[in-house]
Short mmCIF file of C-alpha atoms and ligand atoms in Angstrom, two decimals:
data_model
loop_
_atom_site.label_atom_id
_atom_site.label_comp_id
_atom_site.label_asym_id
_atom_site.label_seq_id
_atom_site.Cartn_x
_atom_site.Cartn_y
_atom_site.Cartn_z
CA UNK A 191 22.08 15.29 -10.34
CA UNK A 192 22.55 11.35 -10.96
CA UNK A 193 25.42 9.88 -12.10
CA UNK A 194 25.63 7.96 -15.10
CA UNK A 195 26.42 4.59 -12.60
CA UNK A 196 22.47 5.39 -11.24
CA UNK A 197 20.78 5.47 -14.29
CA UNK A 198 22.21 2.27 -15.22
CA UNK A 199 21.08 0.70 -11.81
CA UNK A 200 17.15 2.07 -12.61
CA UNK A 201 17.85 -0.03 -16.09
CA UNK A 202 18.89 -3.07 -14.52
CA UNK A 203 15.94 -2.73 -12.00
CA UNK A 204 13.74 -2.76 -14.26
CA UNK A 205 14.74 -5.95 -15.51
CA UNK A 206 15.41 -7.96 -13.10
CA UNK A 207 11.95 -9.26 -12.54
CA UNK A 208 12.24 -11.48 -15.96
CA UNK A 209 15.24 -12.81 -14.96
CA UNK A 210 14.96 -16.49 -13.86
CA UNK A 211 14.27 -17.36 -10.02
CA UNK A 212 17.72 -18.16 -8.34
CA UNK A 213 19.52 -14.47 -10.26
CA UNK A 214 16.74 -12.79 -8.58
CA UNK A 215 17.44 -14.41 -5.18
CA UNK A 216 21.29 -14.28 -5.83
CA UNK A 217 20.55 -10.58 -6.19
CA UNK A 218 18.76 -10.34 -3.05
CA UNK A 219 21.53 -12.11 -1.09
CA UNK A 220 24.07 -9.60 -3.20
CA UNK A 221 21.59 -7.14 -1.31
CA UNK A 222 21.54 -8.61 2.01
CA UNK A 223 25.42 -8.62 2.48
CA UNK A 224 25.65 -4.84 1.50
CA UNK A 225 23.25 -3.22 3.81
CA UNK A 226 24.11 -6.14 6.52
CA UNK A 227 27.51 -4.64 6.65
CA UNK A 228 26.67 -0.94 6.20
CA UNK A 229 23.50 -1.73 9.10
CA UNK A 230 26.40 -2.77 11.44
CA UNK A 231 28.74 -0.20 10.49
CA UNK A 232 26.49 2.88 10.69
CA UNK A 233 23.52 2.01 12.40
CA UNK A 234 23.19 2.29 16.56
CA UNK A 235 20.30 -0.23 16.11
CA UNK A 236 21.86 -2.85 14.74
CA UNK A 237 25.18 -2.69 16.12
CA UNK A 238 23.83 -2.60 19.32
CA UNK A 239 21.46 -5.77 18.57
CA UNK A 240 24.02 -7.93 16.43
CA UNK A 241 26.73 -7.23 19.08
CA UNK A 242 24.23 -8.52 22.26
CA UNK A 243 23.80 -11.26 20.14
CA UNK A 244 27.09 -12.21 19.45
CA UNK A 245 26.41 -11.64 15.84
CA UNK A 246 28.35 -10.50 13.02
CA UNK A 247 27.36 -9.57 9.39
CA UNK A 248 28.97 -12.59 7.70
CA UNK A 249 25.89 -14.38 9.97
CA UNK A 250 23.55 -12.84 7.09
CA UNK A 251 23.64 -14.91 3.93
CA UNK A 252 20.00 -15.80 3.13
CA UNK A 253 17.24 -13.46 3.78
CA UNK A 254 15.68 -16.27 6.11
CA UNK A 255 18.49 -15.59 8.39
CA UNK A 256 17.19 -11.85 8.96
CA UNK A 257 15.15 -13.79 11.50
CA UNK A 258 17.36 -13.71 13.78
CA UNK A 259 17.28 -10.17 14.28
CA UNK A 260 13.68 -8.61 16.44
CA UNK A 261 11.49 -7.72 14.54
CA UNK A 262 11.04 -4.11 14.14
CA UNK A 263 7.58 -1.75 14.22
CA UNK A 264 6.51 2.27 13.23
CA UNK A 265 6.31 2.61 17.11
CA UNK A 266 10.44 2.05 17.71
CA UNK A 267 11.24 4.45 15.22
CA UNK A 268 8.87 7.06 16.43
CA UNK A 269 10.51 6.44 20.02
CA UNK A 270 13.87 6.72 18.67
CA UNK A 271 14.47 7.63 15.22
CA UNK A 272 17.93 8.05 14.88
CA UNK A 273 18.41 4.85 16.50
CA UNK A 274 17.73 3.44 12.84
CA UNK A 275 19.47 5.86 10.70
CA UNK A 276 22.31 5.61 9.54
CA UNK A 277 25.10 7.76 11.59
CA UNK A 278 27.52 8.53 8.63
CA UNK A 279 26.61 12.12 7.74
CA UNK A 280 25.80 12.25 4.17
CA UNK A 281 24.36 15.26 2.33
CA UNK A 282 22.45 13.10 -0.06
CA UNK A 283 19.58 12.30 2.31
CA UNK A 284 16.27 13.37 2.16
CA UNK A 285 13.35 13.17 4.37
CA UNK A 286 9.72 12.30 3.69
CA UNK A 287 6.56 11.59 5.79
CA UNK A 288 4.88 8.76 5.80
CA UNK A 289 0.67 9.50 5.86
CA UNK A 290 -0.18 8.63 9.54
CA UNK A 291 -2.99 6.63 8.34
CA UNK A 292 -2.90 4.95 11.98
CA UNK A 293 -1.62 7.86 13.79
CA UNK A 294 1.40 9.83 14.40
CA UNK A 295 2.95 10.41 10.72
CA UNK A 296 6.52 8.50 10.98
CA UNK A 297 9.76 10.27 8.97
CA UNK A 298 11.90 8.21 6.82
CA UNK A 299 15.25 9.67 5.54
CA UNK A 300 15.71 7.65 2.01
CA UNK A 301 19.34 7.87 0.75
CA UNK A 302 20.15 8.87 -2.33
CA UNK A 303 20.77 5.10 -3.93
CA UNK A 304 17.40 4.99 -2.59
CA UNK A 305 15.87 7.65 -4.17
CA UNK A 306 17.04 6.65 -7.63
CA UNK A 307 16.42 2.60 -7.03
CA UNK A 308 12.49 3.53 -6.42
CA UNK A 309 12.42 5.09 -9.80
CA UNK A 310 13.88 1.82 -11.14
CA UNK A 311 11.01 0.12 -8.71
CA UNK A 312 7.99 2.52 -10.00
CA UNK A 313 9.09 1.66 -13.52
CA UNK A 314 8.60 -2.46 -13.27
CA UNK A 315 4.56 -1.19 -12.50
CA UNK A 316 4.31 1.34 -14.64
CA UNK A 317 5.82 -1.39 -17.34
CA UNK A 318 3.19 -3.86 -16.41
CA UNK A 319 0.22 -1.69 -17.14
CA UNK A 320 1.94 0.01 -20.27
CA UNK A 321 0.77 -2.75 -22.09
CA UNK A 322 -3.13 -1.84 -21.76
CA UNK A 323 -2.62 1.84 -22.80
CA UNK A 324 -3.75 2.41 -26.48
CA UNK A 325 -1.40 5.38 -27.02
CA UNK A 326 2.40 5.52 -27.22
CA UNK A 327 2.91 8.66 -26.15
CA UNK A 328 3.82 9.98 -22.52
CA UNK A 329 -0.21 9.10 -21.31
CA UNK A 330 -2.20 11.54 -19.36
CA UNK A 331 -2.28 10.74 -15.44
CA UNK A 332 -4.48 11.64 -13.07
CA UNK A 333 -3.45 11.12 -9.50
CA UNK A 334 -5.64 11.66 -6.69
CA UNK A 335 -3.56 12.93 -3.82
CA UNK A 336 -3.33 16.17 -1.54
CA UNK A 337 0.15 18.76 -1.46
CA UNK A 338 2.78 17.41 0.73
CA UNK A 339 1.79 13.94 0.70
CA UNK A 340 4.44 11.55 0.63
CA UNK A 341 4.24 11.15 -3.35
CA UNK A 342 4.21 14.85 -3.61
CA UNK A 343 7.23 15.61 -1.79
CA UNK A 344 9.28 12.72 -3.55
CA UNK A 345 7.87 14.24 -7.64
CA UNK A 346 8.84 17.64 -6.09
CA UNK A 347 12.38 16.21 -5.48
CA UNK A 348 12.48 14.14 -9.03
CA UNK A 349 10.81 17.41 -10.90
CA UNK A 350 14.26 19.17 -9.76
CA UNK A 351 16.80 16.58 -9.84
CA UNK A 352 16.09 14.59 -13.28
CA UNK A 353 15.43 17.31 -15.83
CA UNK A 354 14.80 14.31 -18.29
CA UNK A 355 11.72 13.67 -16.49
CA UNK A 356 10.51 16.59 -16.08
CA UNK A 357 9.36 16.91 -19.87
CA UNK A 358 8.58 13.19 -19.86
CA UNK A 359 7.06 11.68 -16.79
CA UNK A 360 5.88 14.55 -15.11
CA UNK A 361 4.59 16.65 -18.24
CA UNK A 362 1.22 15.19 -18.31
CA UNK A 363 0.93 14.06 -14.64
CA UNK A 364 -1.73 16.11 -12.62
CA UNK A 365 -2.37 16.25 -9.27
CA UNK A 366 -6.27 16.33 -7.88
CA UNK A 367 -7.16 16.86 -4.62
CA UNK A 368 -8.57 13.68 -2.42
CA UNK A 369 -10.04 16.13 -0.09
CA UNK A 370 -12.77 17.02 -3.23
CA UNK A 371 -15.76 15.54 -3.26
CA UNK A 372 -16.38 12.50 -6.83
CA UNK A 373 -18.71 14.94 -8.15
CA UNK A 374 -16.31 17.96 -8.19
CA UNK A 375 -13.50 15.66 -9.06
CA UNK A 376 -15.12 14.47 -12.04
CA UNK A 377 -15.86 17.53 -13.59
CA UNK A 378 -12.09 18.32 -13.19
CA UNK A 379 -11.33 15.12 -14.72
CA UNK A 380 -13.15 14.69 -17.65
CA UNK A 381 -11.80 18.37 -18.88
CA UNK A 382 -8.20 16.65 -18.65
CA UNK A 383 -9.34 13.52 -20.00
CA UNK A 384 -6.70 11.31 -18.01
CA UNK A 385 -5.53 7.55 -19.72
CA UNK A 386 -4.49 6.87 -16.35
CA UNK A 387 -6.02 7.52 -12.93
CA UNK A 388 -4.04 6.64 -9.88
CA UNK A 389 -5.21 6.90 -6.04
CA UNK A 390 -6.23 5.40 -2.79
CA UNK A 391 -8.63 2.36 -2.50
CA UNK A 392 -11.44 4.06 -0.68
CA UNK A 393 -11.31 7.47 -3.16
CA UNK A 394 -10.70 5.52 -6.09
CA UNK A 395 -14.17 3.17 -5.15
CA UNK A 396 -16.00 6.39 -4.29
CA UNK A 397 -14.85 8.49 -7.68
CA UNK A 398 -16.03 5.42 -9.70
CA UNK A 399 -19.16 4.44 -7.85
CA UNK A 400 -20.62 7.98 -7.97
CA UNK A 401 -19.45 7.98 -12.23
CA UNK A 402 -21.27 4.42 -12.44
CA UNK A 403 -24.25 5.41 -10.51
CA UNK A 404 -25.02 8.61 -12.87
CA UNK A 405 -23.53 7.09 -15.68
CA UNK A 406 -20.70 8.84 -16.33
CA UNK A 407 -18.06 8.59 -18.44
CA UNK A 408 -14.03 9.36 -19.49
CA UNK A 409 -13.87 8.49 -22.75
CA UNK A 410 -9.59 8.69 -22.88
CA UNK A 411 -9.55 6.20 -20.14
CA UNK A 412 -7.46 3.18 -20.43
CA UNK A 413 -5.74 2.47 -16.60
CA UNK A 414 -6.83 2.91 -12.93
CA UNK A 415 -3.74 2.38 -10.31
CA UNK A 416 -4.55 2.16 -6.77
CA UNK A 417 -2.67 1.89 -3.08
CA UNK A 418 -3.20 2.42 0.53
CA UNK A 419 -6.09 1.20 1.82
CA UNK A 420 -8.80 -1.11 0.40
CA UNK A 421 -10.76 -1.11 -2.97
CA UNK A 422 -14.10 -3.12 -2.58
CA UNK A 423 -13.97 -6.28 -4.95
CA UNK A 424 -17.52 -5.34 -6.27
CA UNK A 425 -16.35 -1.52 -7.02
CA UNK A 426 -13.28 -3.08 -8.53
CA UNK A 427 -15.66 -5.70 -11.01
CA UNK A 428 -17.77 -2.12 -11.52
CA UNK A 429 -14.37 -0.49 -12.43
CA UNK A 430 -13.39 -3.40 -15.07
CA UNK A 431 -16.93 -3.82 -16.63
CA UNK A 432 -17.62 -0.45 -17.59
CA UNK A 433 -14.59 1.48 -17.70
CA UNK A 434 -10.96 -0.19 -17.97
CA UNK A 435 -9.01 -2.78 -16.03
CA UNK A 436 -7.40 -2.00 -12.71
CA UNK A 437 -4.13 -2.80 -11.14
CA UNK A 438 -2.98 -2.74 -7.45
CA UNK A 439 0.42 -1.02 -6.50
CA UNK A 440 1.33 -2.08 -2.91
CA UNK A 441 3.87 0.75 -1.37
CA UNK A 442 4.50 2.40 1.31
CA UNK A 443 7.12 5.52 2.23
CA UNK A 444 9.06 2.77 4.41
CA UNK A 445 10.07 0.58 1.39
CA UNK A 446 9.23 2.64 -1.84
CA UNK A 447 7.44 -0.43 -4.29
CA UNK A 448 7.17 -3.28 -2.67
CA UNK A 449 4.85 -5.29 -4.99
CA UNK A 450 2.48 -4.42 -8.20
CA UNK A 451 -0.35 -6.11 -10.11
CA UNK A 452 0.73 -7.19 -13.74
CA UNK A 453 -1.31 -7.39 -16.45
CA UNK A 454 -2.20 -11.03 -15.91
CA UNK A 455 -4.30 -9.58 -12.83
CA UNK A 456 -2.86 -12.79 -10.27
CA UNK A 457 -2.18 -11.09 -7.18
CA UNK A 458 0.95 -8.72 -6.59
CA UNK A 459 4.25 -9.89 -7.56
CA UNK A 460 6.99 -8.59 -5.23
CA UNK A 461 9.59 -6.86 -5.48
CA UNK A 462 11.70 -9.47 -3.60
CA UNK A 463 15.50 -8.44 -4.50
CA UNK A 464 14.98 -4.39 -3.22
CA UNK A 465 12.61 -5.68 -0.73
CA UNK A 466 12.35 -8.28 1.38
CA UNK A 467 8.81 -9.93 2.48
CA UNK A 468 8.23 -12.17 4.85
CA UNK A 469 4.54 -13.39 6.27
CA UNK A 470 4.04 -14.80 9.99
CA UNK A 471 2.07 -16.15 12.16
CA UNK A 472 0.76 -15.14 15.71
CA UNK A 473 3.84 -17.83 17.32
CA UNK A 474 6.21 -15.19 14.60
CA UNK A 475 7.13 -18.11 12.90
CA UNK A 476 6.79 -17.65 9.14
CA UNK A 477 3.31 -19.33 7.58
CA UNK A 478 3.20 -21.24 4.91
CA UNK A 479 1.60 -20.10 1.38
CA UNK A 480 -2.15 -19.81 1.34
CA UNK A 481 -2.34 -19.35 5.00
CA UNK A 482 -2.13 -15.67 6.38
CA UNK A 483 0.01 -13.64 8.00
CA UNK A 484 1.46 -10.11 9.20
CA UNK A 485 3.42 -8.89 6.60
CA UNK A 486 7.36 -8.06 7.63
CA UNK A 487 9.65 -6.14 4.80
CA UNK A 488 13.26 -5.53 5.20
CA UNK A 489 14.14 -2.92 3.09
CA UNK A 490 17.80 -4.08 1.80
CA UNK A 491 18.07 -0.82 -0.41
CA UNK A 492 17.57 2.40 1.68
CA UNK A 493 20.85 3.47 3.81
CA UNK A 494 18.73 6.45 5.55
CA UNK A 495 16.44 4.91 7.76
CA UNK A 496 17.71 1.07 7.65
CA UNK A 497 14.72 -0.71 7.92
CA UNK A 498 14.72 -4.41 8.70
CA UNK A 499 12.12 -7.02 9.66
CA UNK A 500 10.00 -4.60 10.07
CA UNK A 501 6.26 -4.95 10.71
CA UNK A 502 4.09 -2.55 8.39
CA UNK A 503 0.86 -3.77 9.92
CA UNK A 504 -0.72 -5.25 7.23
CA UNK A 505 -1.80 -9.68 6.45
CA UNK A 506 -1.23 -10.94 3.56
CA UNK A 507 -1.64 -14.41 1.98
CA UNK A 508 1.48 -15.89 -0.33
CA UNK A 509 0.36 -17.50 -3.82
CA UNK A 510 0.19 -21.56 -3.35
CA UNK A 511 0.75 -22.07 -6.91
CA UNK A 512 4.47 -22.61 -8.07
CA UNK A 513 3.72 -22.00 -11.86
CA UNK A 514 5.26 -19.13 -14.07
CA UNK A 515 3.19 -16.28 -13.91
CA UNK A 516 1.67 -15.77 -17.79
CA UNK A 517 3.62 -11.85 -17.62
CA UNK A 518 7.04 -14.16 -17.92
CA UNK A 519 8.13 -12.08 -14.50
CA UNK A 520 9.73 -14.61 -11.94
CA UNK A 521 8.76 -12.68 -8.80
CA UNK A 522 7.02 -14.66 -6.44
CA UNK A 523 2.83 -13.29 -6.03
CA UNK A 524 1.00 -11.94 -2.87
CA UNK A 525 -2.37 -13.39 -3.37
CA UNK A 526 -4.29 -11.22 -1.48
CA UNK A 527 -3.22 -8.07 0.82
CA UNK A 528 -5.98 -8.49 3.73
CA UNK A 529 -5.66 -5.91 6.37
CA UNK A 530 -4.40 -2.72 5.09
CA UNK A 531 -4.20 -0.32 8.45
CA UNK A 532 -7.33 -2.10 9.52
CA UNK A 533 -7.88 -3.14 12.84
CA UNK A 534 -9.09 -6.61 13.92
CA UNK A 535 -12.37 -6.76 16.54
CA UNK A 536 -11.75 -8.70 19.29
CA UNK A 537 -14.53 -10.02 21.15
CA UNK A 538 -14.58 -9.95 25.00
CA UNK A 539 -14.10 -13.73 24.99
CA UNK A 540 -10.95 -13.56 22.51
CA UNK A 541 -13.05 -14.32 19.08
CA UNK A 542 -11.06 -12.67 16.97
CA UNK A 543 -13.35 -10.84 13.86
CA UNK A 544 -11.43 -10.32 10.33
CA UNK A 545 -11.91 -7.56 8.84
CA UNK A 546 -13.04 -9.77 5.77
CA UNK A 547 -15.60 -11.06 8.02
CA UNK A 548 -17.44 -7.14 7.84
CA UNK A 549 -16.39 -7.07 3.80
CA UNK A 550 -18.77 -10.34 3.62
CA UNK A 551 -21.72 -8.32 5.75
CA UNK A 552 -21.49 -5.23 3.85
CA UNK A 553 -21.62 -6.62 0.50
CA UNK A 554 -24.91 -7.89 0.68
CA UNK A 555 -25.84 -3.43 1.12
CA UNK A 556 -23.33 -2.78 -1.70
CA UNK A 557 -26.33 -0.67 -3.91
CA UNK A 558 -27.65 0.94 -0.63
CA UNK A 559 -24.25 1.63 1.36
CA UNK A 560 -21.64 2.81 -0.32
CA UNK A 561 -18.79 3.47 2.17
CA UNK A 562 -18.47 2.20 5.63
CA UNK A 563 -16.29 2.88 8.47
CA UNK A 564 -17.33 1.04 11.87
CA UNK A 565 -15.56 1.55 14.87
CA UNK A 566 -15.50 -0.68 17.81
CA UNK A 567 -15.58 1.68 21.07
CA UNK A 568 -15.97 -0.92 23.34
CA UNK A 569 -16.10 -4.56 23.96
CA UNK A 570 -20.13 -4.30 23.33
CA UNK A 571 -20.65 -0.75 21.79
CA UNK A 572 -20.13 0.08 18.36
CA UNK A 573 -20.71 3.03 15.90
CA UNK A 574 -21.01 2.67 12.49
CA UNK A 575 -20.67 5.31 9.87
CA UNK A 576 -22.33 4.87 6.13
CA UNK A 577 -22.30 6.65 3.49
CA UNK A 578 -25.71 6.29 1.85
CA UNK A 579 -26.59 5.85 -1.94
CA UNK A 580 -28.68 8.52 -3.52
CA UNK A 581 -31.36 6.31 -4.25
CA UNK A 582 -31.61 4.67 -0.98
CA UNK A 583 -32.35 7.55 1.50
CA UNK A 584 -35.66 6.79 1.74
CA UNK A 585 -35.13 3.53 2.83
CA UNK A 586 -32.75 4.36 5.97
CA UNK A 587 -34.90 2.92 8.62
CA UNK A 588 -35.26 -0.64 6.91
CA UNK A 589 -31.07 -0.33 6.42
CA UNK A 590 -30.59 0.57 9.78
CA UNK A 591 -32.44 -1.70 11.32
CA UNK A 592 -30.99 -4.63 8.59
CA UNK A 593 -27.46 -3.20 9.01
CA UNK A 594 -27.72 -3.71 13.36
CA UNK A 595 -29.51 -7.08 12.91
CA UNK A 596 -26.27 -8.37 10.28
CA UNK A 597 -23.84 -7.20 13.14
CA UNK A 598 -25.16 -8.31 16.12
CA UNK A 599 -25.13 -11.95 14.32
CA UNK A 600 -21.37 -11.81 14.69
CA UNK A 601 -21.08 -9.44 17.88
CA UNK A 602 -24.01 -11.02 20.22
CA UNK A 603 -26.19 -8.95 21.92
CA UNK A 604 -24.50 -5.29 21.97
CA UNK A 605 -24.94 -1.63 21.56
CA UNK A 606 -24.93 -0.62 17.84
CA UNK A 607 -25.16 2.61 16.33
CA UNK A 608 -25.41 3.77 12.59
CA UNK A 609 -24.77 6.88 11.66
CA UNK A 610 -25.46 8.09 8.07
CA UNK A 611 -23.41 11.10 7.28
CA UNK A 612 -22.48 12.55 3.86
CA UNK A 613 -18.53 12.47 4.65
CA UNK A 614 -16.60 9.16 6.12
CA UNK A 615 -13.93 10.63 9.11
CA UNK A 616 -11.04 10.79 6.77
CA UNK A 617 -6.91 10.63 8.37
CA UNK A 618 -4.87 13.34 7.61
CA UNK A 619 -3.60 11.51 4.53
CA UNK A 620 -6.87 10.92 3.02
CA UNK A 621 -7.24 7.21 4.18
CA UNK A 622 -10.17 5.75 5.82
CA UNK A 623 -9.56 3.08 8.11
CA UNK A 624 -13.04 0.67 7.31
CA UNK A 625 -12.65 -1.12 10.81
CA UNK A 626 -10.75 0.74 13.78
CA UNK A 627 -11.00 -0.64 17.40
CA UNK A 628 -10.44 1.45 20.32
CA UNK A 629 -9.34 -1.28 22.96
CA UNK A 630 -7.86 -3.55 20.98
CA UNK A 631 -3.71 -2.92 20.00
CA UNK A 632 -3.03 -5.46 17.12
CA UNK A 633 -2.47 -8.83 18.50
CA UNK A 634 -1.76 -10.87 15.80
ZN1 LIG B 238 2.57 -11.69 -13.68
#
């Protein structure tokens, strides 16, 4: 069970993102300092690293001073996982996968404190799209999942340790099956008549292309919630026109909430005092806002697997704009999230393609195709997979042949294949990975 001292720290989590700029930052350094010291302490990693480098804790006062630690990746952990976990033995640990969207699924042991805190953390979202619900109550939610995901293993653990949210919370949540196909899904859907429907990008724009297309509606629906990989602009403008506005939670098993969409729909404002976020550039050096950059959190909560500067593989782009966000929250925004777990094409002579770059080519096919995966299989062969609107199958020659003539604009003269198949390749955790390259490791 939680102590009394834990359900007090979820309350003050949950406010802390109103509280003015420099609290918020004088909590993160409050943050810092802890896990600094326990990192050193407890961790082989980090003693081993802050001793070579004739470092102590006391060296860690701002978070910019994290830099001087190496930044960390999924790949070290897998290598040697208890390298970064934390060698006091403490029953209250507990272990959960991540998804293996890119591969190997990576375990994280969250601590207790942890455990609790991202409760606190799942709250300041759930606050920001309470206001949009029409109903007081405890809402309906539909989440779109699969059994002994990540999510489902952490509710299992809540279900059992906080009674008080068993008959709140998780009363009317219900779990549906990502490996469904929209049209089965739906049916199961509109007979529980969800306020709130919560899932991955790429499900989320399928579920609500296929209700669009045939006109479809959920009548109780007030809220869709989605993570993981990308949601299509265009499905999202479908999503808010007809049906009900949308907000982005960015997560991941690593580092719990990192940052969430608020109701004034500017970006993702992040959770900056539990997590860390820094953006650089290909030199590592950090990149200034509205310019890009690979993504590197430091968890300064979680004293399981201690997490820091660690690179989750995704680019993001900071918010230029100093102004107070209209939601009164003084977390700083992520504009845009640009590469989730999608790869970038390098060309033979070191062009590097965005994967925004194939968003751009794709749109103009966003009533024929309506998923896309395209892999690069070598530096002048590539396969791509679509998933073909209903209405368009007669027209797959002219697509095909206006699909390969789009792509080999951007990759010169080279070998492309479509393929149009009724089911995207899926990872084990649901996600489809729009772009993956086969030669190319990230280089950025
Ligand atoms: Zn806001």
């Amino acid at each position: 069970m939680f102590s009394p001292l834990i359900v007090w720290n979820i309350r003050k989590l949950r406010k802390i993102p109103f509280l003015p700029f420099y609290e918020i930052k004088k909590e993160q350094e409050r943050r810092l300092r802890d896990i600094m010291a326990y990192a050193y302490n407890h961790v082989p990693h980090y003693r081993r690293t802050l001793k070579s480098f004739g470092l102590k804790p006391e060296n860690f006062k701002k978070i910019e001073d994290l830099r001087k630690l190496p930044i960390i990746s999924k790949a070290d952990i897998q290598k040697k996982p208890n390298d970064f976990i934390s060698q006091s033995q403490s029953k209250d640990l507990f272990w959960v996968k991540t998804s293996g969207s890119t591969g190997q699924p990576t375990k994280i042991l969250w601590s207790k404190n942890f455990l609790a805190a991202s409760i606190g953390l799942g709250q300041r979202f759930r606050d920001a799209y309470a206001s949009v619900l029409k109903s007081n109550r405890i809402p309906k939610k539909a989440r779109i999942s699969y059994l002994g995901s990540g999510s489902d293993t952490l509710d299992k653990y809540y279900r059992q340790e906080i009674w008080a949210l068993k008959y709140t919370y998780y009363k009317n949540l219900k779990l549906f099956s990502i490996f469904d196909p929209p049209e089965k899904n739906y049916i199961l859907l509109k007979e529980f008549n969800p306020q709130i429907i919560a899932g991955h990008g790429s499900y989320i724009g399928l579920l609500f292309t296929y209700m669009a297309q045939n006109k479809l509606d959920l009548p109780n629906l007030n809220v869709v919630t989605y993570s993981s990989d990308h949601l299509r602009e265009e499905t999202r403008r479908i999503i808010e026109e007809r049906y009900c506005q949308v907000f982005a939670h960015y997560n991941a098993m690593e580092t719990s909430t990192i940052g969430f969409e608020c109701e004034a729909h500017r970006g993702s404002h992040l959770s900056i005092d539990t997590c860390a976020v820094e953006l650089i550039g290909k030199d590592s050096l950090p990149v200034s806002p509205g310019e890009e950059g690979e993504i590197i959190v430091s968890n300064l909560i979680n004293k399981g697997t201690v997490l820091l500067n660690y690179r989750l593989g995704d680019i993001g782009v900071m918010d230029e704009v100093d102004e107070d966000c209209d939601c009164d929250r003084n977390l700083p925004t992520l504009r845009s999230l640009i590469a989730r777990s999608d790869d970038i094409i390098f060309l033979q002579d070191g062009t590097m393609l965005h994967p925004r770059l194939f968003w751009t080519i794709f749109k103009k096919w966003i009533n024929q195709i309506l998923q896309y995966k395209l892999i690069q299989e070598d530096f002048d062969k590539y396969t791509v997979f679509c998933l073909l609107s209903d209405e368009f199958k007669d027209q797959m020659d002219n697509i095909e042949r206006g699909l390969i003539k789009d792509l080999k604009n951007v990759f010169g003269e080279s070998d492309v294949k479509i393929n149009f198949v009724n089911n995207l390749p899926r990872s084990k955790g649901g996600k489809i990975r729009t772009i993956e390259s086969h030669i190319s490791q990230h280089r950025f």
